[in-house]
Short mmCIF file of C-alpha atoms in Angstrom, two decimals:
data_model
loop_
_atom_site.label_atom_id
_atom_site.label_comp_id
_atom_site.label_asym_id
_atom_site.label_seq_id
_atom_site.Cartn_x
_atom_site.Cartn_y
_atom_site.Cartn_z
CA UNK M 1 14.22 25.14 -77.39
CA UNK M 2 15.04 27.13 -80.57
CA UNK M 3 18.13 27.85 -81.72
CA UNK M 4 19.40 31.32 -82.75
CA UNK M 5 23.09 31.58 -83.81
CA UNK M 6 25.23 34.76 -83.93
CA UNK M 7 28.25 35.22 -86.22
CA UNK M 8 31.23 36.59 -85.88
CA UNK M 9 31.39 35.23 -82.03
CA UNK M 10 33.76 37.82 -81.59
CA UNK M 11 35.58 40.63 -84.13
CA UNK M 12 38.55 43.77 -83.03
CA UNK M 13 38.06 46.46 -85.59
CA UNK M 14 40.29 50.05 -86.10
CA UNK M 15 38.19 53.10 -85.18
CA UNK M 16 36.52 54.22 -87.83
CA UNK M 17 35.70 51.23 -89.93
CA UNK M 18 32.24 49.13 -89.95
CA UNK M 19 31.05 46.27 -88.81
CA UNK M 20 28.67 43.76 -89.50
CA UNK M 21 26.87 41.44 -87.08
CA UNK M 22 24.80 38.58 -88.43
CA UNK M 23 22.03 37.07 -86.50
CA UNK M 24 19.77 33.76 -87.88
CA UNK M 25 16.47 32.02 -86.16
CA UNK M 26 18.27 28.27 -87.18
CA UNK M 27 15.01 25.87 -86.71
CA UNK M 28 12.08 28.68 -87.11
CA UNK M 29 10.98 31.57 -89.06
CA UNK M 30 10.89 34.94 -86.94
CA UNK M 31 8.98 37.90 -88.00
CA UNK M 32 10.63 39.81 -85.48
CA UNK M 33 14.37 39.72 -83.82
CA UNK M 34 15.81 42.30 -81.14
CA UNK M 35 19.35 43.35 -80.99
CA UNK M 36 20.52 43.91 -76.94
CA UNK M 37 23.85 45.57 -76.03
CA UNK M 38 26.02 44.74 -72.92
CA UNK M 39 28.52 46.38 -71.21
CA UNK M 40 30.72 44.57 -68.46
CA UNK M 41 29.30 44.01 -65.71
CA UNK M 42 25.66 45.80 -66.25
CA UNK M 43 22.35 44.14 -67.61
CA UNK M 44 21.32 43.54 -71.32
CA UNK M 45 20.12 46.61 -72.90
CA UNK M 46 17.74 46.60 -75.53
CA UNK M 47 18.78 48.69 -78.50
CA UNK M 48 16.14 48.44 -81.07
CA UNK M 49 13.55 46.13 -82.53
CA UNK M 50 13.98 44.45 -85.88
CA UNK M 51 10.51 43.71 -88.10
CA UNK M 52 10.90 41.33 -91.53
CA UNK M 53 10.38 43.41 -94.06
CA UNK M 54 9.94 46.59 -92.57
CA UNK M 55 12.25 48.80 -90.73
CA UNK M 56 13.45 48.65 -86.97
CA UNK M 57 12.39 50.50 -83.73
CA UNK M 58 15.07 51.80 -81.91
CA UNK M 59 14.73 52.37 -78.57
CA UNK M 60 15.55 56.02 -77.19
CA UNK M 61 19.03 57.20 -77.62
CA UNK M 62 20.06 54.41 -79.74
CA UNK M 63 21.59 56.51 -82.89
CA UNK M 64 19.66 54.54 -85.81
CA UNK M 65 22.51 55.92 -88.33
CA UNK M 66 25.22 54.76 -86.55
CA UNK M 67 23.04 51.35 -86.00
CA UNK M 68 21.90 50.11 -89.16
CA UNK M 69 19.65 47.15 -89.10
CA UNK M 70 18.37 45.03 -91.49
CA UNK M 71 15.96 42.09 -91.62
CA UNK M 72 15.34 40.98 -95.29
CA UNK M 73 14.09 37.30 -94.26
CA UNK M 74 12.38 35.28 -91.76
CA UNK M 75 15.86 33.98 -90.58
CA UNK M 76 18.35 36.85 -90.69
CA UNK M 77 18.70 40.23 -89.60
CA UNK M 78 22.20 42.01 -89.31
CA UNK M 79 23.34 44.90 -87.18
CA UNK M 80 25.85 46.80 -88.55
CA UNK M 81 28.08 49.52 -85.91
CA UNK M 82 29.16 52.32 -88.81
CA UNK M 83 32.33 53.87 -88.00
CA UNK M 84 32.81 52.32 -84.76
CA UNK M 85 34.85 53.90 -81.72
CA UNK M 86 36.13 52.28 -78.54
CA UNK M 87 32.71 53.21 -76.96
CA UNK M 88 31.06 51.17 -79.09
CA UNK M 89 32.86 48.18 -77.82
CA UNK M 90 31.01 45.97 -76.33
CA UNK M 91 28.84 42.27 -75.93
CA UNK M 92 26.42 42.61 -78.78
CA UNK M 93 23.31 40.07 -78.34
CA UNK M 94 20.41 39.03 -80.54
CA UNK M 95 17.40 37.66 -80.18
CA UNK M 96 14.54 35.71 -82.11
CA UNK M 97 10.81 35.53 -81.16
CA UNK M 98 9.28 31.94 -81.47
CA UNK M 99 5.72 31.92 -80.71
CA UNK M 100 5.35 33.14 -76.95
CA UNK M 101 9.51 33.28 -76.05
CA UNK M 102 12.38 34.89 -77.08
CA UNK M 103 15.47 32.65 -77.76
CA UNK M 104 18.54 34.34 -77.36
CA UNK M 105 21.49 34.04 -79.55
CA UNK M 106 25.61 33.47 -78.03
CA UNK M 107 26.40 36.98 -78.35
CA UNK M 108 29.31 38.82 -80.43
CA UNK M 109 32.07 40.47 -78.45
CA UNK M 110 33.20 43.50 -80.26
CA UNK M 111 36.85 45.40 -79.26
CA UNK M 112 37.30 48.89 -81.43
CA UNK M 113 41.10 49.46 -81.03
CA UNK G 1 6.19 47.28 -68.70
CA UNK G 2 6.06 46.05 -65.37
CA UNK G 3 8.94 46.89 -63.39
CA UNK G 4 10.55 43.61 -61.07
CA UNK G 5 12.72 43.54 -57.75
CA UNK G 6 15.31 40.86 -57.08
CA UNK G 7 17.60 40.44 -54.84
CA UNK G 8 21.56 41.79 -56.22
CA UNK G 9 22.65 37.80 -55.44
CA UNK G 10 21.97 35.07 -53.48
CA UNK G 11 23.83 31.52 -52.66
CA UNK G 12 23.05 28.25 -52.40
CA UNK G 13 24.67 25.04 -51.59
CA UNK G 14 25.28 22.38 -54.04
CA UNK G 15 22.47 20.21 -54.38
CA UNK G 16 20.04 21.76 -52.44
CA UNK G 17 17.48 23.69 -53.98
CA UNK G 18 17.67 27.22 -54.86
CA UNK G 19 14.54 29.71 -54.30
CA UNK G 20 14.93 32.70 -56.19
CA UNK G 21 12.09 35.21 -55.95
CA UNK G 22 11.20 37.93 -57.41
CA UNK G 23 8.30 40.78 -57.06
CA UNK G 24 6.34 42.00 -59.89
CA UNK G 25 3.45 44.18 -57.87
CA UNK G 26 2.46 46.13 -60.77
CA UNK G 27 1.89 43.31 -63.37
CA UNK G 28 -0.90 43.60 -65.65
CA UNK G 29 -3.32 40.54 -65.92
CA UNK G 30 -1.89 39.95 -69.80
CA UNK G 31 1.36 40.10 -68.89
CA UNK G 32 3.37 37.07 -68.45
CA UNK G 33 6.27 36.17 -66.03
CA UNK G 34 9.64 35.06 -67.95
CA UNK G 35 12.79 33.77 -66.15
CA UNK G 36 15.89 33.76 -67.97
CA UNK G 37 19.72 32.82 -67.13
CA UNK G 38 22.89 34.29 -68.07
CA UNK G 39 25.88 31.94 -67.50
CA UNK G 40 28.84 34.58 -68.08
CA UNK G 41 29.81 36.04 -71.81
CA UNK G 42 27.14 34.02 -72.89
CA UNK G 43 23.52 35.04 -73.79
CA UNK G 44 20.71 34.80 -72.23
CA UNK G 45 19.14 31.26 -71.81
CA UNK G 46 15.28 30.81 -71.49
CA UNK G 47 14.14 28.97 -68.09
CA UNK G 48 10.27 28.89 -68.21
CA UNK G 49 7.53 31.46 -68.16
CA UNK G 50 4.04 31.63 -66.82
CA UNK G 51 0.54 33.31 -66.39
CA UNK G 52 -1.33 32.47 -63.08
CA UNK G 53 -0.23 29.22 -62.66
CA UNK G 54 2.63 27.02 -61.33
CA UNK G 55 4.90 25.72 -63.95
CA UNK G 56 7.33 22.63 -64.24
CA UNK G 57 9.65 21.96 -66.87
CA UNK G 58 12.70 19.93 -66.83
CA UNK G 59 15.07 22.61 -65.88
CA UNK G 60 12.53 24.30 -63.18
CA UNK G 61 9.77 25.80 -61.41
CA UNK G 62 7.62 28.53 -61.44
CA UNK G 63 5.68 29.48 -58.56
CA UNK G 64 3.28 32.79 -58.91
CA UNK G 65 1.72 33.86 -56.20
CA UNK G 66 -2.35 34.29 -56.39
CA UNK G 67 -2.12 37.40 -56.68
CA UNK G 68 0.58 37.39 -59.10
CA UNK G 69 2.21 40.51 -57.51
CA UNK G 70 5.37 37.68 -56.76
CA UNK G 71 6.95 34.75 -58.19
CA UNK G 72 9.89 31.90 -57.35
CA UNK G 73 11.98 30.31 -59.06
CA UNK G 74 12.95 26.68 -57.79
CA UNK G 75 16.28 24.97 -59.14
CA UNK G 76 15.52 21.79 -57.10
CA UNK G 77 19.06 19.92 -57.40
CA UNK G 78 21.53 22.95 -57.92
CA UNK G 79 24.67 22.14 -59.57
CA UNK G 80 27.97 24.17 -60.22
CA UNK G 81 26.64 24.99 -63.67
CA UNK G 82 23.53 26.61 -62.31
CA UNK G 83 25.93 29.77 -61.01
CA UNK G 84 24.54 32.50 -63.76
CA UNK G 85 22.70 35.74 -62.82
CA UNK G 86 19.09 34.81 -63.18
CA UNK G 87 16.61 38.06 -64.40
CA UNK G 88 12.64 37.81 -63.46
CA UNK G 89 11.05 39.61 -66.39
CA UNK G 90 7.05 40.97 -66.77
CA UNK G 91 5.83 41.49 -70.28
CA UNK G 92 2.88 40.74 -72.58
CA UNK G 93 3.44 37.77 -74.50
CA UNK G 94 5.08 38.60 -78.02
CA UNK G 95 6.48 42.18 -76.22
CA UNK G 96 10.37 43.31 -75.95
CA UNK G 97 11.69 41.91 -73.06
CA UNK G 98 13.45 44.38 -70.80
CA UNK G 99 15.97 43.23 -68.37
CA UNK G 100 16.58 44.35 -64.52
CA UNK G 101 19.88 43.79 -62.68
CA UNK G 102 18.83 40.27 -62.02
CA UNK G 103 20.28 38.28 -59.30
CA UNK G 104 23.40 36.83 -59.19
CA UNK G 105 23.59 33.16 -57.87
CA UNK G 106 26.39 31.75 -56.59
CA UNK G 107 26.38 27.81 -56.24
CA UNK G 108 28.71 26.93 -54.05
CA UNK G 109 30.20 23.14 -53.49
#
Protein backbone atom coordinates (compact mmCIF):
# COMPACT_ATOMS: atom_id res chain seq x y z
CA UNK A 1 0.00 0.00 0.00
CA UNK A 2 1.09 3.68 0.04
CA UNK A 3 3.11 5.13 2.31
CA UNK A 4 2.40 8.37 4.24
CA UNK A 5 5.01 9.45 6.86
CA UNK A 6 4.46 11.88 9.78
CA UNK A 7 7.24 13.94 11.39
CA UNK A 8 8.00 14.80 14.48
CA UNK A 9 6.74 11.13 15.78
CA UNK A 10 6.37 12.76 18.89
CA UNK A 11 7.20 16.62 20.35
CA UNK A 12 6.49 18.20 24.46
CA UNK A 13 6.05 21.88 23.98
CA UNK A 14 5.54 24.88 26.96
CA UNK A 15 2.00 26.31 26.85
CA UNK A 16 1.84 28.90 24.77
CA UNK A 17 4.29 28.22 22.02
CA UNK A 18 3.49 26.60 18.39
CA UNK A 19 3.84 23.73 16.82
CA UNK A 20 4.30 22.33 13.61
CA UNK A 21 3.26 18.91 12.32
CA UNK A 22 4.48 17.73 8.94
CA UNK A 23 2.66 15.20 6.96
CA UNK A 24 4.05 13.73 3.23
CA UNK A 25 2.17 11.15 0.64
CA UNK A 26 6.00 9.27 0.19
CA UNK A 27 5.23 7.11 -3.18
CA UNK A 28 2.09 9.26 -4.63
CA UNK A 29 0.83 12.64 -5.26
CA UNK A 30 -2.39 13.54 -3.08
CA UNK A 31 -4.65 16.30 -3.94
CA UNK A 32 -6.21 15.95 -0.75
CA UNK A 33 -4.88 14.87 2.98
CA UNK A 34 -7.05 14.89 6.33
CA UNK A 35 -5.67 15.67 9.67
CA UNK A 36 -7.58 13.26 12.61
CA UNK A 37 -7.10 13.94 16.35
CA UNK A 38 -7.08 11.25 19.15
CA UNK A 39 -7.53 11.32 22.57
CA UNK A 40 -6.71 8.18 24.85
CA UNK A 41 -8.75 5.80 24.70
CA UNK A 42 -11.63 7.29 22.22
CA UNK A 43 -11.84 6.94 18.29
CA UNK A 44 -10.02 9.08 15.59
CA UNK A 45 -11.65 12.32 15.12
CA UNK A 46 -11.57 14.07 12.04
CA UNK A 47 -10.53 17.69 12.38
CA UNK A 48 -10.49 19.20 9.02
CA UNK A 49 -9.85 18.49 5.38
CA UNK A 50 -6.74 19.66 3.59
CA UNK A 51 -7.11 20.56 -0.47
CA UNK A 52 -3.56 21.30 -2.60
CA UNK A 53 -3.68 24.53 -3.33
CA UNK A 54 -6.63 25.72 -1.78
CA UNK A 55 -7.60 26.09 1.75
CA UNK A 56 -8.91 23.39 4.33
CA UNK A 57 -12.42 22.38 5.61
CA UNK A 58 -12.63 22.13 9.09
CA UNK A 59 -15.03 20.18 10.51
CA UNK A 60 -17.46 21.83 13.20
CA UNK A 61 -15.87 23.11 16.29
CA UNK A 62 -12.44 22.66 15.10
CA UNK A 63 -11.02 26.43 15.77
CA UNK A 64 -9.37 27.01 12.15
CA UNK A 65 -7.11 29.88 13.88
CA UNK A 66 -5.82 27.91 16.41
CA UNK A 67 -5.41 25.02 13.56
CA UNK A 68 -3.59 26.32 10.76
CA UNK A 69 -3.20 24.08 7.82
CA UNK A 70 -1.38 24.21 4.90
CA UNK A 71 -0.99 22.11 1.75
CA UNK A 72 1.34 23.88 -0.81
CA UNK A 73 2.19 20.49 -2.80
CA UNK A 74 0.98 17.23 -3.86
CA UNK A 75 3.13 15.62 -1.03
CA UNK A 76 2.97 17.84 2.05
CA UNK A 77 0.58 19.48 4.13
CA UNK A 78 1.42 20.68 7.78
CA UNK A 79 -0.78 21.29 10.77
CA UNK A 80 0.33 23.70 12.93
CA UNK A 81 -1.43 23.87 16.97
CA UNK A 82 -0.82 27.94 17.65
CA UNK A 83 -0.32 28.59 21.18
CA UNK A 84 -0.94 25.24 22.38
CA UNK A 85 -2.36 24.31 25.99
CA UNK A 86 -2.43 20.97 27.79
CA UNK A 87 -5.86 20.38 26.09
CA UNK A 88 -4.45 20.36 23.02
CA UNK A 89 -2.35 17.43 23.87
CA UNK A 90 -2.97 14.73 22.17
CA UNK A 91 -2.30 11.73 19.14
CA UNK A 92 -2.32 13.88 16.07
CA UNK A 93 -2.90 11.64 12.75
CA UNK A 94 -2.77 12.33 9.04
CA UNK A 95 -3.92 10.98 6.23
CA UNK A 96 -3.38 10.83 2.30
CA UNK A 97 -6.00 9.89 -0.36
CA UNK A 98 -4.61 7.50 -3.14
CA UNK A 99 -7.11 6.80 -5.69
CA UNK A 100 -10.15 5.00 -3.85
CA UNK A 101 -8.29 4.64 -0.04
CA UNK A 102 -6.98 6.62 2.46
CA UNK A 103 -3.47 5.65 3.78
CA UNK A 104 -2.88 6.69 7.10
CA UNK A 105 0.25 8.13 8.40
CA UNK A 106 2.15 6.83 12.18
CA UNK A 107 0.73 9.58 14.05
CA UNK A 108 2.52 12.47 16.20
CA UNK A 109 2.06 12.36 19.95
CA UNK A 110 1.96 15.83 21.25
CA UNK A 111 2.43 16.63 25.38
CA UNK A 112 1.86 20.65 26.15
CA UNK A 113 3.52 20.93 29.61
CA UNK B 1 -22.56 9.27 5.96
CA UNK B 2 -23.76 6.05 6.85
CA UNK B 3 -23.67 5.37 10.37
CA UNK B 4 -22.10 1.48 11.42
CA UNK B 5 -22.64 -0.82 14.61
CA UNK B 6 -19.92 -3.09 15.96
CA UNK B 7 -19.58 -4.87 18.63
CA UNK B 8 -17.28 -2.77 21.75
CA UNK B 9 -14.73 -6.11 21.43
CA UNK B 10 -14.62 -9.45 20.68
CA UNK B 11 -11.90 -12.47 21.16
CA UNK B 12 -10.59 -15.01 19.37
CA UNK B 13 -8.20 -17.79 19.78
CA UNK B 14 -4.91 -17.93 18.15
CA UNK B 15 -5.10 -19.34 14.89
CA UNK B 16 -8.52 -19.71 14.38
CA UNK B 17 -10.30 -17.35 12.39
CA UNK B 18 -11.77 -14.23 13.53
CA UNK B 19 -15.38 -12.98 12.22
CA UNK B 20 -15.85 -9.51 12.86
CA UNK B 21 -19.12 -8.02 11.65
CA UNK B 22 -20.43 -5.10 11.35
CA UNK B 23 -24.00 -3.44 10.27
CA UNK B 24 -24.28 -0.67 7.91
CA UNK B 25 -28.39 -0.66 7.31
CA UNK B 26 -28.49 2.72 6.00
CA UNK B 27 -25.72 2.52 3.29
CA UNK B 28 -26.26 4.22 0.15
CA UNK B 29 -25.74 2.14 -3.13
CA UNK B 30 -22.38 4.51 -3.90
CA UNK B 31 -21.07 4.11 -0.82
CA UNK B 32 -18.35 1.73 -0.19
CA UNK B 33 -17.47 -0.49 2.88
CA UNK B 34 -13.78 0.21 4.33
CA UNK B 35 -12.18 -1.84 7.16
CA UNK B 36 -9.34 -0.44 8.86
CA UNK B 37 -7.00 -1.54 11.97
CA UNK B 38 -5.48 0.29 14.69
CA UNK B 39 -2.67 -1.65 16.44
CA UNK B 40 -2.16 0.76 19.61
CA UNK B 41 -0.36 4.45 19.32
CA UNK B 42 -0.15 3.67 15.89
CA UNK B 43 -2.36 4.88 12.97
CA UNK B 44 -4.74 3.49 11.29
CA UNK B 45 -3.82 0.62 8.83
CA UNK B 46 -6.00 -0.08 5.67
CA UNK B 47 -7.48 -3.83 5.53
CA UNK B 48 -9.64 -3.96 2.31
CA UNK B 49 -12.79 -2.28 1.12
CA UNK B 50 -15.68 -3.25 -1.05
CA UNK B 51 -18.96 -2.50 -3.03
CA UNK B 52 -21.41 -5.50 -3.40
CA UNK B 53 -19.09 -8.06 -3.60
CA UNK B 54 -16.86 -10.44 -1.56
CA UNK B 55 -13.31 -9.43 -1.38
CA UNK B 56 -9.91 -11.31 -0.75
CA UNK B 57 -6.68 -9.84 -0.29
CA UNK B 58 -3.73 -11.18 1.39
CA UNK B 59 -4.44 -9.86 4.77
CA UNK B 60 -8.43 -10.66 4.56
CA UNK B 61 -11.92 -10.95 3.70
CA UNK B 62 -14.76 -9.09 3.01
CA UNK B 63 -18.06 -10.52 3.09
CA UNK B 64 -21.22 -8.02 2.28
CA UNK B 65 -24.27 -9.23 2.62
CA UNK B 66 -26.81 -8.96 -0.58
CA UNK B 67 -28.34 -6.53 0.70
CA UNK B 68 -25.40 -4.73 1.81
CA UNK B 69 -27.15 -3.57 5.04
CA UNK B 70 -24.06 -5.98 6.82
CA UNK B 71 -20.62 -6.98 6.33
CA UNK B 72 -17.68 -9.48 7.97
CA UNK B 73 -14.58 -9.32 8.29
CA UNK B 74 -12.58 -12.74 8.21
CA UNK B 75 -8.87 -12.87 9.64
CA UNK B 76 -8.59 -16.59 8.69
CA UNK B 77 -5.25 -17.56 10.69
CA UNK B 78 -5.28 -14.94 13.64
CA UNK B 79 -2.05 -14.24 15.13
CA UNK B 80 -0.95 -12.20 18.31
CA UNK B 81 -0.28 -9.24 16.03
CA UNK B 82 -3.81 -9.18 14.75
CA UNK B 83 -4.98 -7.75 18.49
CA UNK B 84 -5.87 -3.94 17.22
CA UNK B 85 -9.38 -2.38 17.42
CA UNK B 86 -10.75 -2.93 13.97
CA UNK B 87 -13.42 0.13 12.70
CA UNK B 88 -16.13 -0.88 9.81
CA UNK B 89 -16.49 2.40 7.93
CA UNK B 90 -19.43 3.47 5.06
CA UNK B 91 -18.49 6.25 2.72
CA UNK B 92 -18.49 7.22 -0.96
CA UNK B 93 -15.35 6.48 -2.52
CA UNK B 94 -12.92 9.62 -2.42
CA UNK B 95 -15.20 10.95 0.90
CA UNK B 96 -13.73 11.73 4.61
CA UNK B 97 -13.75 8.75 6.40
CA UNK B 98 -15.43 8.99 9.79
CA UNK B 99 -14.62 6.56 12.44
CA UNK B 100 -17.07 4.67 15.07
CA UNK B 101 -15.83 3.12 18.33
CA UNK B 102 -14.75 0.12 16.40
CA UNK B 103 -14.25 -3.15 18.00
CA UNK B 104 -11.62 -4.13 20.00
CA UNK B 105 -10.10 -7.66 19.30
CA UNK B 106 -8.34 -9.43 21.59
CA UNK B 107 -6.23 -12.48 20.19
CA UNK B 108 -5.57 -14.55 22.70
CA UNK B 109 -2.78 -17.57 22.68
Amino acid sequence: GAVVSQHPSWVICKSGTSVKIECRSLDFQATTMFWYRQFPKQSLMLMATSNEGSKATYEQGVEKDKFLINHASLTLSTLTVTSAHPEDSSFYICSARAEETQYFGPGTRLLVL
Amino acid sequence: DAKTTQPPSMDCAEGRAANLPCNHSTISGNEYVYWYRQIHSQGPQYIIHGLKNNETNEMASLIITEDRKSSTLILPHATLRDTAVYYCIVDKQGGKLIFGQGTELSVKP
